[in-house]
Amino acid sequence: MADYELIAPCHFGMEAVLKREIQKLGYDILKVEDGKVTFAGDEAAIVRANIFLRTTERILIKIGSFKATTFDELFEGTKALPWEQFIPEDGKFWVAKATSIKSKLFSPSDIQSIMKKAMVDRLKKKYNVNWFPEDGASFPLRVTIMKDVVTVGLDTSGDSLHKRGYRQATVKAPITETLAAALIMLTPWKWDRILVDPFCGSGTFPIEAAMIGANIAPGMNRSFSAEDWMHLIPKKAWYDAANEAEDQIRRDIEMDIQGYDIDSGAIKAAMENARLAEVDHLIHFQQRPVSQLSHRKKYGFVITNPPYGKRLEEEEDMPALYREIGEAFSHLDSWSFYLITAFDQAERYLGRKADKNRKIYNGMMKTYFYQYMGPKPPRRNKNEHSDQ
């Protein structure tokens, strides 16, 4: 079994959550940087990371890294990497994405073109051929140049891991599945506590919470690039991980998760997505405005992604909306509230300063994760059945 350096990218600000996930899977962390966690693992680790990790965007095999300040250095550095250990003679290979930050080389298209030429040059000599059919398995590459250091990763995932396969119906400005899962995992919420999302949209927060509570692996119902890399990863590794994921599902679990939205179309989309995720029996969706947020039980959680007002015509509506949210929260005085928003005046109009405020980059957009901690519920006696 080969040992690899594996790179797991994530949203900026979510590195600690991803690190805990990787450690829980049983792998050693090598490095934590802004927006990514690097860890050590074998073929089984590649498979299990793709299927089980909730908060990473993809899993990359690190092919190597080198310094390059000129295109000649980029060509020679790329050519020196052991491509034949990964890409077979019929493999289809290309640089799917190149990112440059604070580096002399900054043109993505030139970086992609030069690196492809360098790979072809090396593989021609190794396979003793003049051209490649590229009609076999796909080997997409992702390259980051940070302060002139080039890091080359082979993408084992293909489509981003936020594409779980359940979100067929979408609404305006949805939050990604990976970010929703990471935000839930930043809170103390557990499966036996109430969770309500009063701006549920297409249902991402409630669905991800239900999957976490029922221990449903996020990658169970999708495919990955590396499934076709039989020379690197045996099929048995995929079957074993799928069986492991199936065995871990908590099928008899009951949860109190609710999703509200004022838009009937959003509720319809959320219900369909929950059905596709096979958690529709764990979530109650209802068309309801935030002003009607209420619950008879204590010590619940609100985790939500309210409108930001990023469009000019919506900005003037934000103060009134956030006052309404604050008023609704005030009636649930034993609850905890967590909301992510790009509206930087949120605390002012909610009427309360957050206990914690975490900056998180949602793509290129700076957002704030406002955290209002409610009281902890009283300890239950072992024999006591409580509805709290």
GROMACS .gro file of C-alpha atoms in nm:
model
  388
    1MET     CA    1   0.000   0.000   0.000
    2ALA     CA    2   0.151   0.332  -0.108
    3ASP     CA    3   0.157   0.628   0.128
    4TYR     CA    4   0.050   0.957  -0.021
    5GLU     CA    5   0.045   1.319   0.084
    6LEU     CA    6  -0.321   1.412   0.045
    7ILE     CA    7  -0.450   1.768   0.023
    8ALA     CA    8  -0.805   1.853   0.133
    9PRO     CA    9  -0.913   2.209   0.041
   10CYS     CA   10  -1.191   2.376   0.241
   11HIS     CA   11  -1.358   2.714   0.296
   12PHE     CA   12  -1.130   2.970   0.460
   13GLY     CA   13  -1.203   2.960   0.833
   14MET     CA   14  -1.313   2.595   0.835
   15GLU     CA   15  -0.969   2.433   0.864
   16ALA     CA   16  -1.012   2.327   1.229
   17VAL     CA   17  -1.341   2.150   1.154
   18LEU     CA   18  -1.186   1.961   0.861
   19LYS     CA   19  -0.878   1.872   1.067
   20ARG     CA   20  -1.101   1.710   1.333
   21GLU     CA   21  -1.288   1.516   1.065
   22ILE     CA   22  -0.966   1.376   0.915
   23GLN     CA   23  -0.831   1.280   1.257
   24LYS     CA   24  -1.160   1.107   1.338
   25LEU     CA   25  -1.114   0.898   1.022
   26GLY     CA   26  -0.779   0.789   1.167
   27TYR     CA   27  -0.524   0.980   0.956
   28ASP     CA   28  -0.223   1.189   1.059
   29ILE     CA   29  -0.230   1.561   0.988
   30LEU     CA   30   0.085   1.687   0.815
   31LYS     CA   31   0.001   2.055   0.778
   32VAL     CA   32  -0.285   2.302   0.827
   33GLU     CA   33  -0.281   2.613   0.606
   34ASP     CA   34  -0.534   2.875   0.501
   35GLY     CA   35  -0.802   2.693   0.308
   36LYS     CA   36  -0.651   2.344   0.316
   37VAL     CA   37  -0.541   2.054   0.534
   38THR     CA   38  -0.268   1.810   0.426
   39PHE     CA   39  -0.264   1.457   0.568
   40ALA     CA   40  -0.096   1.121   0.511
   41GLY     CA   41  -0.282   0.820   0.381
   42ASP     CA   42  -0.284   0.516   0.156
   43GLU     CA   43  -0.522   0.406  -0.122
   44ALA     CA   44  -0.796   0.332   0.130
   45ALA     CA   45  -0.755   0.682   0.275
   46ILE     CA   46  -0.821   0.837  -0.067
   47VAL     CA   47  -1.144   0.639  -0.096
   48ARG     CA   48  -1.263   0.690   0.260
   49ALA     CA   49  -1.183   1.063   0.257
   50ASN     CA   50  -1.393   1.110  -0.057
   51ILE     CA   51  -1.687   0.917   0.085
   52PHE     CA   52  -1.685   1.027   0.451
   53LEU     CA   53  -1.550   1.383   0.476
   54ARG     CA   54  -1.829   1.642   0.495
   55THR     CA   55  -1.634   1.969   0.490
   56THR     CA   56  -1.371   1.938   0.214
   57GLU     CA   57  -1.421   2.038  -0.148
   58ARG     CA   58  -1.208   1.756  -0.296
   59ILE     CA   59  -0.919   1.519  -0.225
   60LEU     CA   60  -0.593   1.576  -0.413
   61ILE     CA   61  -0.287   1.351  -0.430
   62LYS     CA   62   0.014   1.578  -0.401
   63ILE     CA   63   0.241   1.499  -0.697
   64GLY     CA   64   0.506   1.746  -0.588
   65SER     CA   65   0.603   2.108  -0.536
   66PHE     CA   66   0.884   2.332  -0.661
   67LYS     CA   67   0.974   2.699  -0.700
   68ALA     CA   68   0.916   2.872  -1.033
   69THR     CA   69   0.949   3.239  -1.120
   70THR     CA   70   0.974   3.189  -1.498
   71PHE     CA   71   0.786   2.973  -1.746
   72ASP     CA   72   1.110   2.782  -1.816
   73GLU     CA   73   1.132   2.692  -1.448
   74LEU     CA   74   0.765   2.593  -1.450
   75PHE     CA   75   0.824   2.366  -1.751
   76GLU     CA   76   1.134   2.198  -1.606
   77GLY     CA   77   0.982   2.163  -1.258
   78THR     CA   78   0.669   2.001  -1.400
   79LYS     CA   79   0.871   1.773  -1.628
   80ALA     CA   80   1.077   1.652  -1.329
   81LEU     CA   81   0.769   1.513  -1.149
   82PRO     CA   82   0.705   1.133  -1.168
   83TRP     CA   83   0.393   1.145  -1.389
   84GLU     CA   84   0.433   0.786  -1.510
   85GLN     CA   85   0.366   0.665  -1.154
   86PHE     CA   86   0.014   0.803  -1.182
   87ILE     CA   87  -0.095   0.845  -1.544
   88PRO     CA   88  -0.114   0.537  -1.771
   89GLU     CA   89  -0.038   0.552  -2.144
   90ASP     CA   90  -0.405   0.592  -2.240
   91GLY     CA   91  -0.488   0.839  -1.958
   92LYS     CA   92  -0.662   1.168  -2.033
   93PHE     CA   93  -0.475   1.438  -1.842
   94TRP     CA   94  -0.502   1.815  -1.820
   95VAL     CA   95  -0.463   2.103  -1.574
   96ALA     CA   96  -0.826   2.163  -1.480
   97LYS     CA   97  -0.751   2.470  -1.268
   98ALA     CA   98  -0.450   2.689  -1.198
   99THR     CA   99  -0.450   2.949  -0.922
  100SER     CA  100  -0.175   3.205  -0.863
  101ILE     CA  101  -0.140   3.416  -0.547
  102LYS     CA  102   0.142   3.665  -0.483
  103SER     CA  103   0.354   3.504  -0.757
  104LYS     CA  104   0.542   3.619  -1.068
  105LEU     CA  105   0.359   3.366  -1.285
  106PHE     CA  106  -0.005   3.465  -1.286
  107SER     CA  107  -0.171   3.376  -1.619
  108PRO     CA  108  -0.386   3.062  -1.558
  109SER     CA  109  -0.413   2.974  -1.928
  110ASP     CA  110  -0.034   2.998  -1.982
  111ILE     CA  111   0.035   2.798  -1.667
  112GLN     CA  112  -0.208   2.527  -1.782
  113SER     CA  113  -0.064   2.512  -2.134
  114ILE     CA  114   0.302   2.499  -2.031
  115MET     CA  115   0.244   2.234  -1.766
  116LYS     CA  116   0.053   2.014  -2.011
  117LYS     CA  117   0.342   2.038  -2.260
  118ALA     CA  118   0.590   1.943  -1.987
  119MET     CA  119   0.383   1.640  -1.885
  120VAL     CA  120   0.354   1.525  -2.247
  121ASP     CA  121   0.729   1.570  -2.295
  122ARG     CA  122   0.812   1.345  -2.000
  123LEU     CA  123   0.550   1.080  -2.070
  124LYS     CA  124   0.651   1.054  -2.437
  125LYS     CA  125   1.000   0.950  -2.329
  126LYS     CA  126   0.876   0.717  -2.052
  127TYR     CA  127   0.624   0.537  -2.276
  128ASN     CA  128   0.837   0.569  -2.592
  129VAL     CA  129   0.548   0.709  -2.798
  130ASN     CA  130   0.497   1.022  -3.010
  131TRP     CA  131   0.136   1.091  -2.917
  132PHE     CA  132  -0.126   0.990  -2.661
  133PRO     CA  133  -0.477   0.870  -2.749
  134GLU     CA  134  -0.611   1.005  -2.415
  135ASP     CA  135  -0.912   0.776  -2.442
  136GLY     CA  136  -0.875   0.612  -2.102
  137ALA     CA  137  -0.954   0.727  -1.748
  138SER     CA  138  -0.950   1.100  -1.663
  139PHE     CA  139  -0.670   1.253  -1.455
  140PRO     CA  140  -0.757   1.618  -1.384
  141LEU     CA  141  -0.488   1.826  -1.213
  142ARG     CA  142  -0.516   2.132  -0.993
  143VAL     CA  143  -0.223   2.366  -0.946
  144THR     CA  144  -0.165   2.641  -0.691
  145ILE     CA  145   0.124   2.887  -0.711
  146MET     CA  146   0.166   3.064  -0.377
  147LYS     CA  147   0.459   3.307  -0.342
  148ASP     CA  148   0.628   3.140  -0.642
  149VAL     CA  149   0.597   2.787  -0.496
  150VAL     CA  150   0.408   2.555  -0.731
  151THR     CA  151   0.202   2.277  -0.570
  152VAL     CA  152   0.062   2.015  -0.805
  153GLY     CA  153  -0.229   1.793  -0.703
  154LEU     CA  154  -0.404   1.509  -0.886
  155ASP     CA  155  -0.780   1.544  -0.833
  156THR     CA  156  -0.928   1.215  -0.712
  157SER     CA  157  -1.280   1.356  -0.668
  158GLY     CA  158  -1.382   1.500  -1.005
  159ASP     CA  159  -1.691   1.708  -0.934
  160SER     CA  160  -1.655   1.907  -0.613
  161LEU     CA  161  -1.752   1.708  -0.304
  162HIS     CA  162  -2.023   1.960  -0.218
  163LYS     CA  163  -2.219   1.788  -0.497
  164ARG     CA  164  -2.362   1.510  -0.280
  165GLY     CA  165  -2.616   1.417  -0.545
  166TYR     CA  166  -2.931   1.513  -0.354
  167ARG     CA  167  -2.967   1.881  -0.443
  168GLN     CA  168  -3.147   1.857  -0.776
  169ALA     CA  169  -3.385   2.144  -0.698
  170THR     CA  170  -3.220   2.475  -0.611
  171VAL     CA  171  -3.330   2.825  -0.516
  172LYS     CA  172  -3.164   3.166  -0.524
  173ALA     CA  173  -2.832   3.199  -0.336
  174PRO     CA  174  -2.805   2.849  -0.188
  175ILE     CA  175  -2.530   2.774   0.063
  176THR     CA  176  -2.299   2.489  -0.041
  177GLU     CA  177  -2.341   2.153   0.128
  178THR     CA  178  -1.980   2.149   0.252
  179LEU     CA  179  -2.006   2.493   0.413
  180ALA     CA  180  -2.344   2.411   0.568
  181ALA     CA  181  -2.202   2.092   0.721
  182ALA     CA  182  -1.896   2.277   0.852
  183LEU     CA  183  -2.108   2.549   1.014
  184ILE     CA  184  -2.331   2.291   1.184
  185MET     CA  185  -2.019   2.112   1.310
  186LEU     CA  186  -1.889   2.442   1.453
  187THR     CA  187  -2.189   2.454   1.686
  188PRO     CA  188  -2.260   2.229   1.989
  189TRP     CA  189  -2.573   2.089   1.815
  190LYS     CA  190  -2.620   1.714   1.842
  191TRP     CA  191  -2.882   1.486   1.691
  192ASP     CA  192  -3.098   1.477   2.005
  193ARG     CA  193  -3.143   1.858   2.012
  194ILE     CA  194  -3.406   2.055   1.817
  195LEU     CA  195  -3.283   2.234   1.505
  196VAL     CA  196  -3.483   2.492   1.308
  197ASP     CA  197  -3.383   2.681   0.994
  198PRO     CA  198  -3.637   2.963   0.933
  199PHE     CA  199  -3.479   3.052   0.594
  200CYS     CA  200  -3.427   2.696   0.472
  201GLY     CA  201  -3.431   2.766   0.097
  202SER     CA  202  -3.358   2.437  -0.081
  203GLY     CA  203  -3.312   2.266   0.258
  204THR     CA  204  -2.933   2.241   0.282
  205PHE     CA  205  -2.893   2.307   0.657
  206PRO     CA  206  -3.174   2.069   0.766
  207ILE     CA  207  -3.061   1.798   0.521
  208GLU     CA  208  -2.695   1.818   0.620
  209ALA     CA  209  -2.795   1.810   0.990
  210ALA     CA  210  -3.012   1.503   0.931
  211MET     CA  211  -2.725   1.330   0.747
  212ILE     CA  212  -2.486   1.412   1.032
  213GLY     CA  213  -2.734   1.286   1.293
  214ALA     CA  214  -2.815   0.966   1.104
  215ASN     CA  215  -2.444   0.917   1.022
  216ILE     CA  216  -2.506   0.904   0.647
  217ALA     CA  217  -2.176   0.948   0.461
  218PRO     CA  218  -2.202   1.244   0.221
  219GLY     CA  219  -2.033   1.066  -0.070
  220MET     CA  220  -2.244   0.751  -0.069
  221ASN     CA  221  -2.456   0.836  -0.373
  222ARG     CA  222  -2.207   0.982  -0.619
  223SER     CA  223  -1.905   0.882  -0.826
  224PHE     CA  224  -1.541   0.998  -0.823
  225SER     CA  225  -1.263   1.034  -1.081
  226ALA     CA  226  -1.040   0.789  -0.897
  227GLU     CA  227  -1.289   0.503  -0.929
  228ASP     CA  228  -1.146   0.445  -1.277
  229TRP     CA  229  -0.783   0.441  -1.159
  230MET     CA  230  -0.759   0.065  -1.121
  231HIS     CA  231  -0.376   0.071  -1.146
  232LEU     CA  232  -0.365   0.291  -0.833
  233ILE     CA  233  -0.673   0.198  -0.630
  234PRO     CA  234  -0.824  -0.153  -0.634
  235LYS     CA  235  -1.201  -0.178  -0.681
  236LYS     CA  236  -1.217  -0.361  -0.349
  237ALA     CA  237  -1.122  -0.039  -0.166
  238TRP     CA  238  -1.438   0.130  -0.303
  239TYR     CA  239  -1.659  -0.168  -0.215
  240ASP     CA  240  -1.513  -0.186   0.136
  241ALA     CA  241  -1.570   0.187   0.201
  242ALA     CA  242  -1.925   0.170   0.063
  243ASN     CA  243  -2.002  -0.125   0.294
  244GLU     CA  244  -1.846   0.060   0.589
  245ALA     CA  245  -2.066   0.364   0.515
  246GLU     CA  246  -2.378   0.147   0.484
  247ASP     CA  247  -2.308  -0.027   0.815
  248GLN     CA  248  -2.270   0.303   1.000
  249ILE     CA  249  -2.611   0.450   0.910
  250ARG     CA  250  -2.838   0.493   1.214
  251ARG     CA  251  -3.166   0.383   1.058
  252ASP     CA  252  -3.379   0.389   1.372
  253ILE     CA  253  -3.289   0.744   1.476
  254GLU     CA  254  -3.556   1.008   1.543
  255MET     CA  255  -3.477   1.378   1.523
  256ASP     CA  256  -3.662   1.710   1.556
  257ILE     CA  257  -3.539   1.909   1.256
  258GLN     CA  258  -3.757   2.174   1.094
  259GLY     CA  259  -3.718   2.395   0.790
  260TYR     CA  260  -3.934   2.700   0.723
  261ASP     CA  261  -3.940   2.940   0.431
  262ILE     CA  262  -4.183   3.208   0.318
  263ASP     CA  263  -4.150   3.083  -0.042
  264SER     CA  264  -4.366   2.783  -0.134
  265GLY     CA  265  -4.131   2.699  -0.422
  266ALA     CA  266  -3.838   2.675  -0.181
  267ILE     CA  267  -4.032   2.439   0.046
  268LYS     CA  268  -4.122   2.219  -0.250
  269ALA     CA  269  -3.754   2.209  -0.357
  270ALA     CA  270  -3.639   2.132   0.000
  271MET     CA  271  -3.884   1.844   0.035
  272GLU     CA  272  -3.767   1.692  -0.294
  273ASN     CA  273  -3.400   1.728  -0.200
  274ALA     CA  274  -3.462   1.568   0.141
  275ARG     CA  275  -3.635   1.277  -0.032
  276LEU     CA  276  -3.335   1.228  -0.263
  277ALA     CA  277  -3.101   1.240   0.039
  278GLU     CA  278  -3.324   0.977   0.207
  279VAL     CA  279  -3.376   1.194   0.516
  280ASP     CA  280  -3.726   1.329   0.441
  281HIS     CA  281  -3.867   1.124   0.731
  282LEU     CA  282  -3.638   1.316   0.972
  283ILE     CA  283  -3.732   1.672   0.869
  284HIS     CA  284  -4.054   1.871   0.882
  285PHE     CA  285  -4.074   2.147   0.618
  286GLN     CA  286  -4.339   2.419   0.629
  287GLN     CA  287  -4.416   2.745   0.450
  288ARG     CA  288  -4.389   3.003   0.726
  289PRO     CA  289  -4.240   3.356   0.766
  290VAL     CA  290  -3.967   3.417   1.024
  291SER     CA  291  -4.212   3.630   1.226
  292GLN     CA  292  -4.394   3.307   1.311
  293LEU     CA  293  -4.082   3.133   1.443
  294SER     CA  294  -4.188   2.951   1.759
  295HIS     CA  295  -4.147   2.617   1.934
  296ARG     CA  296  -4.301   2.468   2.246
  297LYS     CA  297  -3.974   2.301   2.352
  298LYS     CA  298  -3.673   2.461   2.513
  299TYR     CA  299  -3.299   2.454   2.443
  300GLY     CA  300  -3.321   2.432   2.065
  301PHE     CA  301  -3.094   2.562   1.793
  302VAL     CA  302  -3.156   2.796   1.503
  303ILE     CA  303  -2.892   2.759   1.229
  304THR     CA  304  -2.971   2.966   0.924
  305ASN     CA  305  -2.858   3.159   0.617
  306PRO     CA  306  -3.091   3.463   0.589
  307PRO     CA  307  -3.090   3.696   0.286
  308TYR     CA  308  -2.784   3.921   0.261
  309GLY     CA  309  -2.919   4.205   0.045
  310LYS     CA  310  -2.630   4.187  -0.198
  311ARG     CA  311  -2.837   4.336  -0.477
  312LEU     CA  312  -2.893   4.715  -0.453
  313GLU     CA  313  -3.270   4.690  -0.464
  314GLU     CA  314  -3.266   4.451  -0.166
  315GLU     CA  315  -3.027   4.646   0.061
  316GLU     CA  316  -3.296   4.882   0.188
  317ASP     CA  317  -3.503   4.583   0.307
  318MET     CA  318  -3.226   4.442   0.529
  319PRO     CA  319  -3.272   4.654   0.846
  320ALA     CA  320  -3.643   4.567   0.870
  321LEU     CA  321  -3.577   4.197   0.799
  322TYR     CA  322  -3.303   4.169   1.063
  323ARG     CA  323  -3.519   4.353   1.319
  324GLU     CA  324  -3.788   4.094   1.247
  325ILE     CA  325  -3.535   3.811   1.295
  326GLY     CA  326  -3.419   3.964   1.626
  327GLU     CA  327  -3.778   3.995   1.746
  328ALA     CA  328  -3.847   3.629   1.658
  329PHE     CA  329  -3.531   3.518   1.840
  330SER     CA  330  -3.631   3.710   2.154
  331HIS     CA  331  -3.933   3.483   2.207
  332LEU     CA  332  -3.708   3.174   2.228
  333ASP     CA  333  -3.499   3.286   2.521
  334SER     CA  334  -3.351   2.946   2.605
  335TRP     CA  335  -3.239   2.876   2.247
  336SER     CA  336  -2.905   2.914   2.068
  337PHE     CA  337  -2.887   3.105   1.740
  338TYR     CA  338  -2.631   3.081   1.461
  339LEU     CA  339  -2.657   3.274   1.138
  340ILE     CA  340  -2.423   3.331   0.846
  341THR     CA  341  -2.464   3.656   0.655
  342ALA     CA  342  -2.271   3.908   0.448
  343PHE     CA  343  -2.482   4.188   0.602
  344ASP     CA  344  -2.225   4.356   0.829
  345GLN     CA  345  -2.490   4.553   1.022
  346ALA     CA  346  -2.668   4.235   1.135
  347GLU     CA  347  -2.591   4.268   1.508
  348ARG     CA  348  -2.718   4.626   1.516
  349TYR     CA  349  -3.059   4.534   1.377
  350LEU     CA  350  -3.086   4.199   1.555
  351GLY     CA  351  -3.064   4.403   1.874
  352ARG     CA  352  -2.798   4.187   2.040
  353LYS     CA  353  -2.423   4.158   2.020
  354ALA     CA  354  -2.316   3.804   1.929
  355ASP     CA  355  -2.124   3.595   2.182
  356LYS     CA  356  -1.888   3.504   1.898
  357ASN     CA  357  -1.845   3.638   1.546
  358ARG     CA  358  -1.637   3.438   1.301
  359LYS     CA  359  -1.531   3.567   0.958
  360ILE     CA  360  -1.573   3.307   0.686
  361TYR     CA  361  -1.511   3.341   0.314
  362ASN     CA  362  -1.793   3.193   0.110
  363GLY     CA  363  -1.609   3.183  -0.221
  364MET     CA  364  -1.478   3.539  -0.259
  365MET     CA  365  -1.752   3.687  -0.040
  366LYS     CA  366  -1.666   3.781   0.319
  367THR     CA  367  -1.939   3.661   0.551
  368TYR     CA  368  -1.992   3.660   0.926
  369PHE     CA  369  -2.103   3.366   1.136
  370TYR     CA  370  -2.286   3.524   1.431
  371GLN     CA  371  -2.312   3.289   1.729
  372TYR     CA  372  -2.555   3.344   2.017
  373MET     CA  373  -2.511   3.078   2.285
  374GLY     CA  374  -2.818   2.977   2.479
  375PRO     CA  375  -2.812   2.807   2.820
  376LYS     CA  376  -2.727   2.439   2.840
  377PRO     CA  377  -3.022   2.212   2.917
  378PRO     CA  378  -3.029   2.051   3.263
  379ARG     CA  379  -2.870   1.709   3.287
  380ARG     CA  380  -3.114   1.426   3.244
  381ASN     CA  381  -3.133   1.126   3.473
  382LYS     CA  382  -3.054   0.806   3.287
  383ASN     CA  383  -3.403   0.671   3.337
  384GLU     CA  384  -3.576   1.001   3.265
  385HIS     CA  385  -3.737   1.058   2.925
  386SER     CA  386  -3.754   1.429   2.851
  387ASP     CA  387  -3.902   1.611   2.554
  388GLN     CA  388  -3.633   1.878   2.572
   0.00000   0.00000   0.00000
